[in-house]
Tab-separated table of C-alpha atoms in Angstrom:
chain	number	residue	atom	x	y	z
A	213	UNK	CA	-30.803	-62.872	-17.308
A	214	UNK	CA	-31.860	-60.960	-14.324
A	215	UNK	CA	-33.484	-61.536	-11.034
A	216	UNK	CA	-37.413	-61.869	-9.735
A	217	UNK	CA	-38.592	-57.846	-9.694
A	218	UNK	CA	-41.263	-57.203	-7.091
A	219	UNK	CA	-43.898	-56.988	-9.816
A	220	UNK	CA	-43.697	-60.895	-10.137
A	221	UNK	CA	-43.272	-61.756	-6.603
A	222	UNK	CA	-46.547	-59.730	-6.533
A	223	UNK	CA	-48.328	-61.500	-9.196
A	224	UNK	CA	-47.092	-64.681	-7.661
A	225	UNK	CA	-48.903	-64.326	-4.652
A	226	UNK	CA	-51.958	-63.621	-5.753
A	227	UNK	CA	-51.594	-65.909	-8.426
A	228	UNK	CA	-51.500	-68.302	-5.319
A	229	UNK	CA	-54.470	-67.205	-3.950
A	230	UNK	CA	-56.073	-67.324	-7.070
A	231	UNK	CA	-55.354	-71.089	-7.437
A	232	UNK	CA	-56.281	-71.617	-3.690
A	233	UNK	CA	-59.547	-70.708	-4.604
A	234	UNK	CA	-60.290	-71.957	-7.381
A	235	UNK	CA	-58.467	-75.486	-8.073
A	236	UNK	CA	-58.894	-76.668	-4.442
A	237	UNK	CA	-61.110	-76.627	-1.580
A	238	UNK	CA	-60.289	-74.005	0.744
A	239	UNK	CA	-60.540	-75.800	3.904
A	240	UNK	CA	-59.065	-74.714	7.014
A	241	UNK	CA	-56.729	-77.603	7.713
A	242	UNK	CA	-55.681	-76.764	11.152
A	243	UNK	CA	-55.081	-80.594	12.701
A	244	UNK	CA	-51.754	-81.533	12.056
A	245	UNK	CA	-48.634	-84.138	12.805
A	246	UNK	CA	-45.455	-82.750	13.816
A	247	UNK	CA	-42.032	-84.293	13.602
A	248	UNK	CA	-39.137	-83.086	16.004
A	249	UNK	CA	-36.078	-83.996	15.273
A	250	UNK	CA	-35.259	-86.393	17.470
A	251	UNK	CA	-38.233	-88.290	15.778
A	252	UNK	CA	-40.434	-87.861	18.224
A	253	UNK	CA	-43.855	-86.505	17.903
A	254	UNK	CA	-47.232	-84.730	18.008
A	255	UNK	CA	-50.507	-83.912	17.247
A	256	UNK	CA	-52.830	-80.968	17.519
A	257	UNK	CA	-54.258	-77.931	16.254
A	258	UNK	CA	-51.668	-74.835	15.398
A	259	UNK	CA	-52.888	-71.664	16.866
A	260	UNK	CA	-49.554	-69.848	15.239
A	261	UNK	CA	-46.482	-70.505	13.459
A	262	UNK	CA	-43.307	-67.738	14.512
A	263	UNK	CA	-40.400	-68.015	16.248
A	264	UNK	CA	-42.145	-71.058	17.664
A	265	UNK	CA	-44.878	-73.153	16.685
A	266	UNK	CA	-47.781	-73.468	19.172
A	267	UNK	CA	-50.430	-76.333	19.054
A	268	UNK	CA	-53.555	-76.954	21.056
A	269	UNK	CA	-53.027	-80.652	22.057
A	270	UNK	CA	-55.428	-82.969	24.066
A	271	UNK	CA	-53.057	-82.846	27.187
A	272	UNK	CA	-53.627	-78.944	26.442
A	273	UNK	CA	-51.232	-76.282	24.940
A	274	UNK	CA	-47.795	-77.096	23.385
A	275	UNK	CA	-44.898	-75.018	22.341
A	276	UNK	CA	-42.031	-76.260	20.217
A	277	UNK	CA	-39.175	-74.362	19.402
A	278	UNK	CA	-37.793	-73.539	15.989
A	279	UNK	CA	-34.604	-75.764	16.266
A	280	UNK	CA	-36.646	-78.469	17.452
A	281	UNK	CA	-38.776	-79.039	14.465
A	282	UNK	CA	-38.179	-81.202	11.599
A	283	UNK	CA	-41.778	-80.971	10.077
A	284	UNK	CA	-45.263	-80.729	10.052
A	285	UNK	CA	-48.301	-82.223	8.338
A	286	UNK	CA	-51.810	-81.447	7.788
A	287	UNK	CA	-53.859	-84.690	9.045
A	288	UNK	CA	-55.970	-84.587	6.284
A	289	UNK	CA	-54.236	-84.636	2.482
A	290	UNK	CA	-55.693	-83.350	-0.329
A	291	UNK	CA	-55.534	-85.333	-3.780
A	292	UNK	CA	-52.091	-84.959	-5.806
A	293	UNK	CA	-51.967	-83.129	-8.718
A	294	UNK	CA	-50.664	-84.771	-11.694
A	295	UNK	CA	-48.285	-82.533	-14.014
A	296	UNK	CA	-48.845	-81.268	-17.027
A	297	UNK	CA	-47.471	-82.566	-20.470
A	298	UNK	CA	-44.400	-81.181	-21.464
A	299	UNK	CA	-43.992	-79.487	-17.926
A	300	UNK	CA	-40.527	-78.338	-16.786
A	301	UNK	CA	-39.083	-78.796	-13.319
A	302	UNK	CA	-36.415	-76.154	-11.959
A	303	UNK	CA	-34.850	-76.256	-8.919
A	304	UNK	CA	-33.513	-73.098	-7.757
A	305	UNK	CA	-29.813	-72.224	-5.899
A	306	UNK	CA	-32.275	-71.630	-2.545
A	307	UNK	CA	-33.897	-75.260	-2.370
A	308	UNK	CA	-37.148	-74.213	-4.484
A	309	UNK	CA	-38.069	-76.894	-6.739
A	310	UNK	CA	-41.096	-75.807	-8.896
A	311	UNK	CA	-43.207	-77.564	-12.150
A	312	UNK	CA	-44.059	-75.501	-15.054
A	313	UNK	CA	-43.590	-74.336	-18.275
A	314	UNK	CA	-41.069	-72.005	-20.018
A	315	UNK	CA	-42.589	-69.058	-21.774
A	316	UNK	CA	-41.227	-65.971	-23.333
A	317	UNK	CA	-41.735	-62.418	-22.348
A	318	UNK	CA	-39.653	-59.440	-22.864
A	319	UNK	CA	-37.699	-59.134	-20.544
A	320	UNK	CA	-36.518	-62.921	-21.033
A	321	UNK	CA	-37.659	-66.526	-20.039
A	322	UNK	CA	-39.957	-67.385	-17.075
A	323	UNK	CA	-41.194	-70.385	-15.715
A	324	UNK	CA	-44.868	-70.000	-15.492
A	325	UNK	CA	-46.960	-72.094	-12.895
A	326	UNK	CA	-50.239	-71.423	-10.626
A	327	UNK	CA	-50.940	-68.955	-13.159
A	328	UNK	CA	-47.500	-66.775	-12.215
A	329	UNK	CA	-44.309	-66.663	-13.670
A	330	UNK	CA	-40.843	-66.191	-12.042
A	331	UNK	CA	-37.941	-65.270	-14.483
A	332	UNK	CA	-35.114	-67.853	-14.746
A	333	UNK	CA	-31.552	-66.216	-13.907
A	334	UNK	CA	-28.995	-68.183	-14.752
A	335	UNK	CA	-27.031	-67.831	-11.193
A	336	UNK	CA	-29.817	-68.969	-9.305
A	337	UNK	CA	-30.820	-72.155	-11.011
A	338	UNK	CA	-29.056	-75.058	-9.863
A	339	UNK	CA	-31.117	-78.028	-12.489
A	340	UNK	CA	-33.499	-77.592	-14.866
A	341	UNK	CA	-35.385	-81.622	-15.858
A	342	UNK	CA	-38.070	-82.309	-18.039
A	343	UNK	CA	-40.720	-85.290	-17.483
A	344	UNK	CA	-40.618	-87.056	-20.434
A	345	UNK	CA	-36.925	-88.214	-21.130
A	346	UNK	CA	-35.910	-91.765	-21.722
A	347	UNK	CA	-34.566	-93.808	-18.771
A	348	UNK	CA	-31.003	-93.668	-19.573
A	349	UNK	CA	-30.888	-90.412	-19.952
A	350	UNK	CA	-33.137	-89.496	-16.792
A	351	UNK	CA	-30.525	-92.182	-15.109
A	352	UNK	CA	-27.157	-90.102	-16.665
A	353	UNK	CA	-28.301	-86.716	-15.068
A	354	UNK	CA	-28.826	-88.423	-11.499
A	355	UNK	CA	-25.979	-89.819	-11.788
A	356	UNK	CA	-24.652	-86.652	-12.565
A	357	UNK	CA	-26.513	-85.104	-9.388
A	358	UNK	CA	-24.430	-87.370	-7.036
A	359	UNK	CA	-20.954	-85.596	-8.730
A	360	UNK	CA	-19.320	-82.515	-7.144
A	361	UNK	CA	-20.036	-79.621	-8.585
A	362	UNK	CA	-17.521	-78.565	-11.412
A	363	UNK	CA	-16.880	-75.553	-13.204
A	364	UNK	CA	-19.077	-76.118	-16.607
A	365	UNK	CA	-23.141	-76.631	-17.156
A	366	UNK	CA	-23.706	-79.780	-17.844
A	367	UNK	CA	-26.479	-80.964	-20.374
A	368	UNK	CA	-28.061	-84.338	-21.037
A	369	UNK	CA	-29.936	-85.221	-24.112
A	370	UNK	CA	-31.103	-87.834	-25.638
A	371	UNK	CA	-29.836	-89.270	-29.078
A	372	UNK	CA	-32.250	-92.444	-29.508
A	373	UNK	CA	-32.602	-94.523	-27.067
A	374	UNK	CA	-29.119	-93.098	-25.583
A	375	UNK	CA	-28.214	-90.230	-24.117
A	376	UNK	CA	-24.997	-87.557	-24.591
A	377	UNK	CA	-23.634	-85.603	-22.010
A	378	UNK	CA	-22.372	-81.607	-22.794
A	379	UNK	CA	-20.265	-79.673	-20.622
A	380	UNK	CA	-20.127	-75.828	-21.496
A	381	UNK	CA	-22.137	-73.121	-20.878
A	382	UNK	CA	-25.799	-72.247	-20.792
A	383	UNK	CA	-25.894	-69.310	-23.460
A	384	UNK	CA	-29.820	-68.870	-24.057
A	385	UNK	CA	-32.991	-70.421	-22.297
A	386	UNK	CA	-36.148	-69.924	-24.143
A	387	UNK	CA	-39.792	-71.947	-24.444
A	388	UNK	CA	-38.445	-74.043	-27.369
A	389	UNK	CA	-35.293	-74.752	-26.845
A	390	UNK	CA	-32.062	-74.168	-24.971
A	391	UNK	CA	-29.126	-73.127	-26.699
A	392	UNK	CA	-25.509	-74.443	-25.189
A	393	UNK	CA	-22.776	-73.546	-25.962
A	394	UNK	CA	-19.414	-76.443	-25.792
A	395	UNK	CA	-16.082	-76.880	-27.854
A	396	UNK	CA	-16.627	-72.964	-28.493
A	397	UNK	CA	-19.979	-73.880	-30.557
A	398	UNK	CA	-23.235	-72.752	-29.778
A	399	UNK	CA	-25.774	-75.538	-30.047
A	400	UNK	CA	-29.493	-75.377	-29.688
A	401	UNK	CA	-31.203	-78.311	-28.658
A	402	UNK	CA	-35.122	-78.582	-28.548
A	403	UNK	CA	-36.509	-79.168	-24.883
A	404	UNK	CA	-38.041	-82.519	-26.570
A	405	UNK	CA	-34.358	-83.745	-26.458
A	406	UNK	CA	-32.668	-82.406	-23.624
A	407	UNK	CA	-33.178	-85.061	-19.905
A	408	UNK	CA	-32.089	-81.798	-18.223
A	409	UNK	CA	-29.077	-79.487	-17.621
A	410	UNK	CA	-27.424	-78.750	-14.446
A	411	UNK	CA	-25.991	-75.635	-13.421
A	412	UNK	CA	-22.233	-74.782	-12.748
A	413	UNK	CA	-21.813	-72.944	-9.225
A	414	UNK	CA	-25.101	-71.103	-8.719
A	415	UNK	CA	-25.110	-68.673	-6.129
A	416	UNK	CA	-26.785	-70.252	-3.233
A	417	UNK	CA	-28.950	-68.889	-0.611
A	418	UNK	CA	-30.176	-70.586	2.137
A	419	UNK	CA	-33.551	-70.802	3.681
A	420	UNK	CA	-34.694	-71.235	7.256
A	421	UNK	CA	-37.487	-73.423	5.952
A	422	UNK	CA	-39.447	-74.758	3.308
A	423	UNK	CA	-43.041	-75.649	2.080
A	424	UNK	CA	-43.651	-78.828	0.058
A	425	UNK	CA	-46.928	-78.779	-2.133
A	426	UNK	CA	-49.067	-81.274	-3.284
A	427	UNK	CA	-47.352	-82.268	-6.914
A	428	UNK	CA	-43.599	-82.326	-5.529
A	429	UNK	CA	-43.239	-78.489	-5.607
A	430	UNK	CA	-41.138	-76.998	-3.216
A	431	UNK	CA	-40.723	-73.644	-1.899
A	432	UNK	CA	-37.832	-72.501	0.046
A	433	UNK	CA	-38.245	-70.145	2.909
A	434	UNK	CA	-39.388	-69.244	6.653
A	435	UNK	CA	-43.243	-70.089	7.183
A	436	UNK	CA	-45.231	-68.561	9.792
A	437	UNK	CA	-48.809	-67.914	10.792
A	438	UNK	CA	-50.740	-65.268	12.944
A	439	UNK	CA	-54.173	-67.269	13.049
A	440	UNK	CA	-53.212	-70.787	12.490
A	441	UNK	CA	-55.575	-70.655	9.198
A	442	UNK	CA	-53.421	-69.571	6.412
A	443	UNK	CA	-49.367	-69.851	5.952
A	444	UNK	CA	-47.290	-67.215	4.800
A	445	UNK	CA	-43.915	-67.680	3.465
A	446	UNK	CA	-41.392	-65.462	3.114
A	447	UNK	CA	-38.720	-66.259	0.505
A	448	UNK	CA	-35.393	-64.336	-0.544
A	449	UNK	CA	-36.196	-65.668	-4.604
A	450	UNK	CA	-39.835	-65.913	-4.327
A	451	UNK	CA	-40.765	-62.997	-2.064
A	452	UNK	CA	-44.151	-63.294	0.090
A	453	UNK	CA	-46.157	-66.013	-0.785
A	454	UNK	CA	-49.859	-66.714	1.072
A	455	UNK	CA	-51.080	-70.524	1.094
A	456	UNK	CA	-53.957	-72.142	2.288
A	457	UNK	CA	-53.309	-75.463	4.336
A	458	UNK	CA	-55.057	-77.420	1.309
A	459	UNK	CA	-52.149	-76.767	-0.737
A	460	UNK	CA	-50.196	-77.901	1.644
A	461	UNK	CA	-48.348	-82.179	1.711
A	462	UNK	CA	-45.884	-80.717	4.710
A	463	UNK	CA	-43.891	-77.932	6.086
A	464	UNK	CA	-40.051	-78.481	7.004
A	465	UNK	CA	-37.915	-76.820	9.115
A	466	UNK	CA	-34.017	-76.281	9.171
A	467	UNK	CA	-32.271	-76.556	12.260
A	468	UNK	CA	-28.526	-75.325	12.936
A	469	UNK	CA	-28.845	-78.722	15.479
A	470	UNK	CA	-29.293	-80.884	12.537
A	471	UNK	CA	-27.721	-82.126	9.182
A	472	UNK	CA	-28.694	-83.939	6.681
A	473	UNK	CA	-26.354	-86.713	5.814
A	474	UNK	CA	-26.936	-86.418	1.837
A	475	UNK	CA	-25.560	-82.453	2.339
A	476	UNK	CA	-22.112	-84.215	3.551
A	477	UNK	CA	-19.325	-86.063	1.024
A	478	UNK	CA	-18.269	-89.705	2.015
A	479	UNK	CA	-15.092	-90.824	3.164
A	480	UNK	CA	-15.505	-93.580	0.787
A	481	UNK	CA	-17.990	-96.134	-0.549
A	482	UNK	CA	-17.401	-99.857	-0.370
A	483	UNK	CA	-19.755	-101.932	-2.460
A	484	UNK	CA	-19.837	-105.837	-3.133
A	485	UNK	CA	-21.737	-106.951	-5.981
A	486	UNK	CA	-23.241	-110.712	-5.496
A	487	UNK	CA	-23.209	-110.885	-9.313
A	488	UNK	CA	-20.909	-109.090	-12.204
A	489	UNK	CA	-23.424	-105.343	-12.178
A	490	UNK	CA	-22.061	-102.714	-10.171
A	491	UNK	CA	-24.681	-100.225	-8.402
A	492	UNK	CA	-24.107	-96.666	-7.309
A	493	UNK	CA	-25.021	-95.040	-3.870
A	494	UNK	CA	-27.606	-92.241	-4.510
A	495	UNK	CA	-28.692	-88.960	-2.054
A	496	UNK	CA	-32.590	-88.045	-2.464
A	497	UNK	CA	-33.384	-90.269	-5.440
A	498	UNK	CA	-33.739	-94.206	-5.404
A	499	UNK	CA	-30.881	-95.565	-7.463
A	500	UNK	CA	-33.141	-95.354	-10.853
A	501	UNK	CA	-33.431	-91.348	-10.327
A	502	UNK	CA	-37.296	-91.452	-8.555
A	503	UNK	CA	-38.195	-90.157	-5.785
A	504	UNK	CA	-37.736	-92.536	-2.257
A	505	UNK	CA	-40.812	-93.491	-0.842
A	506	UNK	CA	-41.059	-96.151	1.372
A	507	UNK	CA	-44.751	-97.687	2.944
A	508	UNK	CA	-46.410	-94.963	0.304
A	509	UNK	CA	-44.957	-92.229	1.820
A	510	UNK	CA	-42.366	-89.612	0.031
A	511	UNK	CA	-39.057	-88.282	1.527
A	512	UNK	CA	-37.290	-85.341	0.429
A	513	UNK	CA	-33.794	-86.330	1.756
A	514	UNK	CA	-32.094	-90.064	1.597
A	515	UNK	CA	-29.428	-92.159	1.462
A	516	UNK	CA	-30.199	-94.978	-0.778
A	517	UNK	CA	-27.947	-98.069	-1.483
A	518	UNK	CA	-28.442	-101.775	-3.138
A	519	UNK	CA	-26.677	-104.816	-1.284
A	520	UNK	CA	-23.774	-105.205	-0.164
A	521	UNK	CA	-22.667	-101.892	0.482
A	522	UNK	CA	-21.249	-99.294	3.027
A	523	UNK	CA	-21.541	-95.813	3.208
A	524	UNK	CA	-18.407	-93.980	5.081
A	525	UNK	CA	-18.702	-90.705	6.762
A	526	UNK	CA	-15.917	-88.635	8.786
A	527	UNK	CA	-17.493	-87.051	12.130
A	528	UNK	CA	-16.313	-84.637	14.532
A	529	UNK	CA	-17.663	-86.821	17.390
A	530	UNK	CA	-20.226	-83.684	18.285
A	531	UNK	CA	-23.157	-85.009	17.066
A	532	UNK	CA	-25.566	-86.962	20.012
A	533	UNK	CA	-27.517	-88.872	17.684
A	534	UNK	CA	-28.463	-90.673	14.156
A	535	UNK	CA	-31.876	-90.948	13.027
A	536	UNK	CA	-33.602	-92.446	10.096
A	537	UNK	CA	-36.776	-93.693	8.466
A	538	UNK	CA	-35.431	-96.927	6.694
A	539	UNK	CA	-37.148	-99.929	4.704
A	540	UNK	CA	-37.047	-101.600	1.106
A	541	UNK	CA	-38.014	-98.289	-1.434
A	542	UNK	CA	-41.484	-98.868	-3.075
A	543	UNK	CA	-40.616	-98.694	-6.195
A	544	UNK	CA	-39.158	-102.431	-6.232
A	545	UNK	CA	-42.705	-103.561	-4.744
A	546	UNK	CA	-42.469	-106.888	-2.480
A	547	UNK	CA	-39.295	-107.687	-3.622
A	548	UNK	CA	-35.859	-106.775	-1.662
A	549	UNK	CA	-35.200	-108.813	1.233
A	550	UNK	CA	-31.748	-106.630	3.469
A	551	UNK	CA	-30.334	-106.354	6.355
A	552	UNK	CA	-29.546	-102.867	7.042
A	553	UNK	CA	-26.785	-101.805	9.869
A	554	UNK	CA	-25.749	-98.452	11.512
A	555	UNK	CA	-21.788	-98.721	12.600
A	556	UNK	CA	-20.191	-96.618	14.718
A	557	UNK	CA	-15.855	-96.733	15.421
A	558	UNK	CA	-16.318	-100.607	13.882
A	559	UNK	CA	-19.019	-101.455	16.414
A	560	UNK	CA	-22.502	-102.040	15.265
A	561	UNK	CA	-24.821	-99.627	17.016
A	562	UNK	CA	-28.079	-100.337	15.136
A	563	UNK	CA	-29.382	-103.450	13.233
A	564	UNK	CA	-32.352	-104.170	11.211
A	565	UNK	CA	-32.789	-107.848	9.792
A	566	UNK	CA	-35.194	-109.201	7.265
A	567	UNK	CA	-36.592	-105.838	6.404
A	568	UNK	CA	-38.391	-106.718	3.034
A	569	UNK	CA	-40.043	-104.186	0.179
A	570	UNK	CA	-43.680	-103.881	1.005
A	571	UNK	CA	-43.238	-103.379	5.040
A	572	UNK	CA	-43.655	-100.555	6.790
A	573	UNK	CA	-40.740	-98.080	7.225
A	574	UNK	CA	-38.781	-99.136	10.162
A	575	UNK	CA	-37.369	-96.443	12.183
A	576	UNK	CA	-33.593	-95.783	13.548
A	577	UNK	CA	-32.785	-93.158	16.393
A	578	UNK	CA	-28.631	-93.973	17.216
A	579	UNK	CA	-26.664	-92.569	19.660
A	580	UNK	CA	-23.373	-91.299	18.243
A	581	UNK	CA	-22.111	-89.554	20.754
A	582	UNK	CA	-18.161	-89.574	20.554
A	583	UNK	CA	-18.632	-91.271	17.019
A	584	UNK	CA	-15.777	-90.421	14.610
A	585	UNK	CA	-16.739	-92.960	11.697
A	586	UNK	CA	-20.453	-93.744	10.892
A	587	UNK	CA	-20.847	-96.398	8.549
A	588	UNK	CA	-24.613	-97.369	6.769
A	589	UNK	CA	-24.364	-100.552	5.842
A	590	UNK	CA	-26.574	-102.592	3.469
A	591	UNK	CA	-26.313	-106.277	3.303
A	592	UNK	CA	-27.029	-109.410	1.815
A	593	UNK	CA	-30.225	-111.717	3.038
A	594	UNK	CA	-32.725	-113.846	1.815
A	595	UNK	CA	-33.447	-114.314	-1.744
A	596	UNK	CA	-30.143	-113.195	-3.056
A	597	UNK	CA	-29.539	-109.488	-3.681
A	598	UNK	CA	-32.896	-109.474	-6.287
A	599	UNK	CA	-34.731	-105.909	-5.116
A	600	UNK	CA	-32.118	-105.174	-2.877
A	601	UNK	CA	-32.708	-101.301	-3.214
A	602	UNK	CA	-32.643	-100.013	0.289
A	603	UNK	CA	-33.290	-96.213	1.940
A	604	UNK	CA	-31.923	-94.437	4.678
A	605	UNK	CA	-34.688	-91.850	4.406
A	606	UNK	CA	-34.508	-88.753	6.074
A	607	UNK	CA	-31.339	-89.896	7.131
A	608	UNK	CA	-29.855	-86.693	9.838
A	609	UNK	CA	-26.877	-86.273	12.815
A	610	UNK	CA	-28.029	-84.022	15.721
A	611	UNK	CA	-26.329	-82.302	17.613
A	612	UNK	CA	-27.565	-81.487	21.635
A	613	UNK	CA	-27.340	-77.477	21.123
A	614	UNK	CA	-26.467	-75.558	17.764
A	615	UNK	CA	-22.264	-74.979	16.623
């Protein structure tokens, strides 16, 4: 399988136009709420987007530079998408994370969405997931998201109400099935079984940037804007890709000055079950595989944990500062009563108590300056441990000037 030729970056972007125009309003969404990373923020209008971003506040102009941004909103959102049956969601060795469906062409499988297609190459997918597997399965392959990566693909499919996991190699991708091959047997299984398949070793590329589009999709690269009305980004998989600010649910920035704690392994996980069930840790999914959201809104990146557990991580004692969106995730509704806890060397730095599901997101900004061992602690409080599904969401360590 081969990569993205010019011709379909081309037809992407003005398959992206296309769909600007015609499935939303074109509206020039200009107003918007910016993030630093420091968690502080800011409102106004964005005259342009380049090596810096410049707004046109009420105290008057504004000028933020690149490794000070986290990311930026459009004030006004426009209605979310729902998918399409049977649709497909890759995520790509750069970040990209699209929705679509496979199709077949000559020159091999694409994923087709916004009325494009971009052909799949095998080493630069990192997961491919579909949207309408069974709960244990959906569960296996996010557990299986939280494991390093190993040397074999790894497929999950569903066998009733069960699911099997595969390790082998990815031999054929097409729109009906995928065929796998494991214990030196090729296998084709029908997309209507397969949870999704994970990719051994892709070969990454990173992006300055990304885009996140109504629906969930993701694309990874370096935005900018000459006029402040429409966003270009540029993207080593995707190539150049024009969007109006409708399409737009946020923009996100990378920063050499900041990491992202679910990009780092633990030193080691300490959990304490009030009852007999065990429950795992999870990075950027709540601990049934969904996405974290917390007071309605959605978070890309996460640390997510049930009571009573603690999260270890080895520092270098560079970074200044810890800072986090946290609160009970939605999906347990009004139930989940924690205390949550941000340790630093053994002494508590940071400490939320009674924070119950249905509250707004609480925010933590740490200093860690010095700070070998960070700890995130969940614990016990009222009502037991019932709902106890709590998010460190965005959770990131900054540092005062980039390594």
């Amino acid at each position: 399988m081969g990569g993205a030729s010019g011709a379909a970056s081309g037809r992407l972007r003005a398959a992206l136009l296309a769909a600007a125009a015609v499935s939303l309003p074109s509206t020039a969404a200009q107003l918007v709420h910016v993030q630093r990373i420091d968690g502080s923020t800011a409102e106004g209008r964005v005259t342009r987007i380049a090596d810096a971003v410049e707004l046109q506040t009420d105290a008057g102009p504004l000028r933020l530079g690149w490794d000070e941004m986290m990311a930026m909103r459009p004030a006004s959102l426009a209605p979310t998408p729902a998918p399409a049956p049977g649709a497909l969601t890759v995520e790509l060795a750069d970040g990209s994370i699209i929705t679509g469906r496979i199709v077949d062409r000559p020159d091999g499988a694409a994923l087709e969405f916004f009325g494009g297609a971009v052909r799949l190459d095998s080493r630069q997918l990192s997961e491919i997931r579909t949207t309408g597997a069974s709960a244990s399965a959906s569960a296996r392959l996010a557990e299986l998201r939280a494991e390093a990566e190993g040397a074999q693909d790894v497929l999950v499919a569903a066998r009733g109400a069960e699911s099997v996991v595969l390790r082998g190699v990815v031999k054929q991708i097409d729109a009906e099935r995928i065929t796998f091959t494991w214990n030196d047997k090729d296998t084709a299984v029908p997309w209507s079984r397969v949870a999704g398949v994970r990719f051994a070793r892709p070969t990454v590329r990173g992006a300055s940037g990304a885009v996140v589009l109504h629906g969930g999709d993701v694309l990874a690269g370096r935005a900018s804007s000459e006029d402040g009305q429409r966003v270009v980004l540029r993207s080593g998989l995707l190539g150049e890709v024009v969007l109006e600010w409708s399409q737009i649910e946020r923009i996100e920035w990378r920063s050499e000055r900041l990491v992202y704690l679910s990009t780092l392994r633990p030193a080691r996980y300490e959990h304490t079950p009030l009852f007999d069930r065990p429950w795992p840790y999870r990075f950027d999914r709540t601990i049934s595989g969904g996405p974290i959201r917390i007071g309605g809104r959605a978070y890309e990146r996460g640390v997510v944990m049930h009571s009573r557990s603690s999260l270890v991580f080895a520092l270098d004692g560079g970074f200044d500062s810890f800072v986090a969106t946290t609160g009970v995730v939605d999906e347990v509704r009004e139930r989940g009563v924690v205390t949550l806890r941000v340790i630093g060397d053994g002494r508590t730095l940071w400490e939320a108590a009674g924070v119950r599901g249905g509250q707004p997101p609480r925010e933590a900004v740490v200093r860690i300056r010095g700070v070998h061992e960070l700890i995130l602690e969940v614990d016990y409080d009222d009502d037991l441990d019932i709902g106890d599904h709590a998010a460190f969401a965005a959770a990131r360590l900054i540092r005062a000037d980039a390594p």
